[in-house]
XYZ file of C-alpha atoms in Angstrom:
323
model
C 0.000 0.000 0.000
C 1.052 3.666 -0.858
C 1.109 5.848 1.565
C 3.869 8.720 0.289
C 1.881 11.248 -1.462
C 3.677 12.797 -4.537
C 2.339 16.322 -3.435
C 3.774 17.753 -0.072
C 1.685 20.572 -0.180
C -1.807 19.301 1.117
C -0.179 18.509 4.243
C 1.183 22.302 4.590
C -0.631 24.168 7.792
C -2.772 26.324 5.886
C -1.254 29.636 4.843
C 1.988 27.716 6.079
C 5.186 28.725 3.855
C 6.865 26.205 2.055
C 9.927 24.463 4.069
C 12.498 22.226 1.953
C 13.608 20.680 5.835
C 9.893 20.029 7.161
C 9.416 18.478 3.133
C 12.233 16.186 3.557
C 11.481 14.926 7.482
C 7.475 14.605 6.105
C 8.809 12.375 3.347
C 10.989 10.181 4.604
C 8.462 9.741 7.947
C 5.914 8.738 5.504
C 8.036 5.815 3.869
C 8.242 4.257 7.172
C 5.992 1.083 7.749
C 6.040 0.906 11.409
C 6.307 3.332 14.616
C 9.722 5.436 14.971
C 10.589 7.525 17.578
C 12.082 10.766 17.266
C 15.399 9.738 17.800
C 14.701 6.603 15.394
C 13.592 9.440 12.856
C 16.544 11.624 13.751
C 19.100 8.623 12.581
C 16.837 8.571 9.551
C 16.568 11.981 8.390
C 20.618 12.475 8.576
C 21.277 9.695 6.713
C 19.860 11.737 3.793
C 20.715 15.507 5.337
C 23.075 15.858 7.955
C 22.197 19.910 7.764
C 18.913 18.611 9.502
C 19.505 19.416 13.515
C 17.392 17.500 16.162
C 14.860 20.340 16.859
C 13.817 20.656 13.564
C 12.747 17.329 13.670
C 11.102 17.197 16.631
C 8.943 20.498 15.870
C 7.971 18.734 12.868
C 6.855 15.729 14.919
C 5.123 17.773 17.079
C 3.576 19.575 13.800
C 2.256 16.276 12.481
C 0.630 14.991 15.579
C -1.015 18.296 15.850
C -2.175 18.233 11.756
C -3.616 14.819 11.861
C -0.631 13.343 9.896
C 1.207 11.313 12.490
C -0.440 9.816 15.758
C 1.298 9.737 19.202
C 1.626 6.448 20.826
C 3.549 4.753 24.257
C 4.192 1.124 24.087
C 5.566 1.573 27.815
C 9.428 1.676 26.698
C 9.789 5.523 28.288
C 9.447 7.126 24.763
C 6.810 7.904 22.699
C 6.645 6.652 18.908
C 4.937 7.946 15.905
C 3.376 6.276 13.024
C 2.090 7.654 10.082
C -1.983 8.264 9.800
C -2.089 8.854 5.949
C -3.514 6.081 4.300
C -2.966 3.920 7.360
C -6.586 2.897 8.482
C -7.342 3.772 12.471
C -6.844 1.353 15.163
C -5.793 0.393 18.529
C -2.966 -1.504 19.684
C -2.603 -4.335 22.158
C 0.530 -3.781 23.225
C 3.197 -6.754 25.174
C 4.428 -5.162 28.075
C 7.091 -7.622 28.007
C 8.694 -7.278 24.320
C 7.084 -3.992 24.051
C 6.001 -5.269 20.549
C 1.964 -3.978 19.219
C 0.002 -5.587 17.244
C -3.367 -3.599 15.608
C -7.169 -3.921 15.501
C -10.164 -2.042 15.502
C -13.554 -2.865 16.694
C -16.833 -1.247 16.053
C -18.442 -2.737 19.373
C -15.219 -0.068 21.068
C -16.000 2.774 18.271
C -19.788 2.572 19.369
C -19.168 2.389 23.180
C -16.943 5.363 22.739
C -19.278 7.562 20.746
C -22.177 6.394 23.593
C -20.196 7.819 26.686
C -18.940 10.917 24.455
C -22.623 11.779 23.081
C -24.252 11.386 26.894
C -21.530 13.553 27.819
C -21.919 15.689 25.088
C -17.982 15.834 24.202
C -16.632 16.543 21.112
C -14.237 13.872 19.955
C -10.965 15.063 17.995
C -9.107 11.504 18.845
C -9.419 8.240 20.314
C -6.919 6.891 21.528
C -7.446 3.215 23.111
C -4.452 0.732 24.066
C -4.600 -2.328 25.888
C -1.784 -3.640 27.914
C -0.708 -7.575 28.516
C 1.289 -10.760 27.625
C 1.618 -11.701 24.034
C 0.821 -15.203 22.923
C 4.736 -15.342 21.984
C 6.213 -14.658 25.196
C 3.632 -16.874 27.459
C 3.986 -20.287 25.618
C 7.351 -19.652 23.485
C 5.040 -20.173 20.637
C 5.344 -17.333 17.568
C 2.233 -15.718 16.776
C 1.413 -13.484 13.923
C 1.165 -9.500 14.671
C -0.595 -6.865 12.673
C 1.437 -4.005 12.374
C 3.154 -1.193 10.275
C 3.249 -2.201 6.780
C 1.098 -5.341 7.022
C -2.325 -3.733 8.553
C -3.003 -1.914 5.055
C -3.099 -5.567 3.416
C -4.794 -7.181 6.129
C -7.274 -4.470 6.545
C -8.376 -4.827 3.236
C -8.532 -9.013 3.617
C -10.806 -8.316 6.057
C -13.292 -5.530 4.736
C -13.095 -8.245 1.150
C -14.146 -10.960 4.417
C -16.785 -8.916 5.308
C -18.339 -7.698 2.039
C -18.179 -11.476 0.862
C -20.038 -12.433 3.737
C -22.594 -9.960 3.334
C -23.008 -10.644 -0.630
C -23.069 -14.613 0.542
C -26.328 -13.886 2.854
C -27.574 -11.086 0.175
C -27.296 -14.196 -2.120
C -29.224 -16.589 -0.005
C -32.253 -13.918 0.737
C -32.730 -12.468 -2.516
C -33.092 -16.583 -4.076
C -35.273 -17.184 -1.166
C -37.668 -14.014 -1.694
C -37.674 -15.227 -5.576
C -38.965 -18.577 -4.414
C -41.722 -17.158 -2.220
C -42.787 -14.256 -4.353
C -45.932 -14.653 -6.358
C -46.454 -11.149 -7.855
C -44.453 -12.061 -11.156
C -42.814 -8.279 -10.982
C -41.617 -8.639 -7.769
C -40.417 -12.046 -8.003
C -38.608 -10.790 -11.351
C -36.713 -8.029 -9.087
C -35.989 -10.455 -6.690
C -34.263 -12.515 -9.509
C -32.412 -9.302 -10.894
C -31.125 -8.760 -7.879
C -29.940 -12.304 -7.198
C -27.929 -12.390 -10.228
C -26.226 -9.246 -9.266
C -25.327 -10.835 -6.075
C -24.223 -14.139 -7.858
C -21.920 -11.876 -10.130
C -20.606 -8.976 -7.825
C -19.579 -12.499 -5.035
C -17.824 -13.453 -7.790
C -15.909 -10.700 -8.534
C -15.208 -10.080 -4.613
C -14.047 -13.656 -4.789
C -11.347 -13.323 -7.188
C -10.198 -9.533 -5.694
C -9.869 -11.975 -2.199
C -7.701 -14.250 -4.162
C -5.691 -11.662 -5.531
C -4.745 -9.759 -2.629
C -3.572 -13.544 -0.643
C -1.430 -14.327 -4.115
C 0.700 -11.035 -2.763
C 1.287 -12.191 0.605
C 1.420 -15.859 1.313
C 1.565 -15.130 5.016
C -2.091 -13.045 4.676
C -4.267 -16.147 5.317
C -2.690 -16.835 8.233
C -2.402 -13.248 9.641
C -4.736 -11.869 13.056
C -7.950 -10.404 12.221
C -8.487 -6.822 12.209
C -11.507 -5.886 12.013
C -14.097 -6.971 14.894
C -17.331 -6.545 13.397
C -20.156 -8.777 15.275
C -22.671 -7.855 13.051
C -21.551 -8.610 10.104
C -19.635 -11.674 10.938
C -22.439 -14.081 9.494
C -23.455 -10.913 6.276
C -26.045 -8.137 7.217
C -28.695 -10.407 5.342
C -28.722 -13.412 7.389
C -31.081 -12.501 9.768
C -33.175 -11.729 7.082
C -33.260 -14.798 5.444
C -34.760 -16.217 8.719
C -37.410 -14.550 8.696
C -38.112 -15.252 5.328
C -37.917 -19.205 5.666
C -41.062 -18.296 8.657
C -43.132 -16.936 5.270
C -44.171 -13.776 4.339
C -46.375 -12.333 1.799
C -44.896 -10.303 -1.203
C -45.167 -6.625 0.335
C -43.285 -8.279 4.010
C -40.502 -10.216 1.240
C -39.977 -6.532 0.224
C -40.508 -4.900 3.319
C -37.481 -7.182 4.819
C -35.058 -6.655 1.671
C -35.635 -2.975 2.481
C -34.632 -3.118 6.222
C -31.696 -5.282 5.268
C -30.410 -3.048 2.572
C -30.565 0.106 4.318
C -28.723 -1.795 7.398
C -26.546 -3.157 4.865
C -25.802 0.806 2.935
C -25.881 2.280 6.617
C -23.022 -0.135 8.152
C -20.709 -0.184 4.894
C -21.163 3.724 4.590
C -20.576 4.866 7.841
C -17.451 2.860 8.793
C -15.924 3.065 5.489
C -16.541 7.135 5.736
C -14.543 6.509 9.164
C -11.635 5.326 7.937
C -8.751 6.865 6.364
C -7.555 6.790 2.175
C -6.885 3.055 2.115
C -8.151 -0.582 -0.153
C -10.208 -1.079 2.899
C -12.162 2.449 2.869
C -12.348 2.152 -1.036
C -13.678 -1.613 -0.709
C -16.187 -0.636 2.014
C -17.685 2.591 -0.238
C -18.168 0.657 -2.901
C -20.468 -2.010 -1.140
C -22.304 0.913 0.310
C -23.075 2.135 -3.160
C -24.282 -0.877 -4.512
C -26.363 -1.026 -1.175
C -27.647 2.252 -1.932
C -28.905 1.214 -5.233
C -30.287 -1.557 -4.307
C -32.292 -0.081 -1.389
C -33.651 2.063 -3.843
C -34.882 -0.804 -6.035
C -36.639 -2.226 -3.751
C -38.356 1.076 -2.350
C -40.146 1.685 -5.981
C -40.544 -1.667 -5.946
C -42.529 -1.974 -2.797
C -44.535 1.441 -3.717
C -45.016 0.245 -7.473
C -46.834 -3.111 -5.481
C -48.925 -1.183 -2.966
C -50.348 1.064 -6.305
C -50.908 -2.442 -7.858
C -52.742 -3.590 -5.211
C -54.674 -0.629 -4.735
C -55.917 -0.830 -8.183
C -56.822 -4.642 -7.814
C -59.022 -3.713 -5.132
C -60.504 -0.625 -6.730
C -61.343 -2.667 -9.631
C -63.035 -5.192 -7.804
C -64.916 -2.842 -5.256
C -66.214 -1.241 -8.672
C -66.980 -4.477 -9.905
C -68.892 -5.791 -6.871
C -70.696 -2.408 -7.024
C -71.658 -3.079 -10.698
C -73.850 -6.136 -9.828
């Protein structure tokens, strides 16, 4: 995953006059896959310019934190380190107090708790910051476990959001066959088709972008989730499908796709909004899209059957009225 940006200048403080020393210390900061700390970055920036002193560097730092560009963390070593935010999705670390290495997830079950307390309290959130200290697998039994971290949470980020969205066209799948089956309006049931063979096609095509991204890394497979989603674990449809296999009539089928659609566009766009510039984000906004589309399908859909219907019984209160 990229994350130098050919053009400096968008992370300038606004106003901010050019600076060929803050260019080069942004630069080679954002080539680095993991955390540094200043002194780590020091050793790093005179290897290229020696002219470079110490407190230019660590005003920068300080510069980046405060822009958004670089986040502050404390693995308990006695320094602080620094990774880069740009195109590095947000997380929090669980951190071995023992090695002192950190390994990366985020959870939505955390985001939501967070936003909870913050909106009873009514405080206005600029950064979470959430870090949980312990024993790593490897240093308990000797055995080596897999961390997520620096240059591999881009990659395994986007495994997991292609995880997701593959479990979510899987159950979208399942309902939309099932609503075909049950359907007896012939328009509706048509719909319910269409939009069955779009699942059938766009799984497919998630499918193969899963099986790309593991060709790159063999070591992805194997790799610590990322992304804690409950919800979503078993696809935003599945609970739909349930309810489906109790029967419903054509207007509940469609009533049901509806909910599940707009849960479906809701979750995809509002975490993928959330995160920053990475495959993840991009794979997330596009499944809200489709979402969106498909919600609104199935809303003229629904409104198309209740004008049907309304008709049909017009026609026959006339008719009963006639004789």
């Amino acid at each position: 995953m990229d994350r130098h940006p050919s053009d400096l200048s968008s992370f300038r403080p606004p106003g901010g006059k050019r600076s060929t020393k803050r260019d080069r210390i942004l630069h080679i900061f954002l080539k680095q896959d993991g955390h540094v700390s200043a002194d780590e970055l020091c050793d790093l920036v005179h290897r290229e310019d020696a002219g470079i002193g110490r407190a230019t560097v660590y005003r920068t730092l300080q510069w980046l934190v405060g822009a958004g560009i670089a986040r502050k963390v404390d693995f308990g070593e006695g320094r602080f380190r620094f990774e880069p935010s740009y195109r590095h999705p947000r997380h929090f670390h669980l951190i071995c107090t023992t090695c002192h290495r950190s390994s990366e997830f985020l959870s939505s079950d955390v985001e939501a708790l967070i936003e909870e307390i913050a909106a009873a309290r009514s405080f206005a959130t600029k950064q979470t910051l959430v870090q949980i200290y312990g024993v790593c697998e490897e240093c308990r039994t000797g055995r080596k476990a897999g961390t997520i971290d620096g240059a591999t949470t881009g990659q395994v980020f986007a495994r997991d959001a292609l995880r997701i969205a593959i479990a979510t066209e899987r159950s979208g799948l399942d309902f939309y066959t099932r609503a075909a089956s049950l359907t007896r309006d012939p328009r509706g049931r048509s719909v319910f088709q269409n939009l069955a063979a779009e699942e059938r096609d766009h799984l497919a095509t998630l499918e193969k972008r899963y099986r790309e991204l593991g060709a790159s890394d063999p070591h992805l497979e194997s790799r610590p989730t990322f992304l804690f989603f409950k919800g979503a674990a078993n696809g935003l449809f599945a609970e739909g499908a349930k309810r489906l296999r109790k029967g419903v009539n054509d207007q509940r089928a469609l009533l049901i796709g509806i909910k599940c659609e707009r849960g479906s566009h809701k979750f995809f766009k509002r975490y993928g909004e959330r995160f920053e510039d990475s495959e993840g984000k991009q794979i997330f906004l596009e499944f809200a899209d489709e979402e969106r589309a498909h919600l609104d399908l199935l809303i003229r859909e629904y409104r198309a059957l209740r004008e049907r219907q309304g008709r049909h019984l017009r026609s026959a209160r006339s008719a009963k009225s006639a004789r």
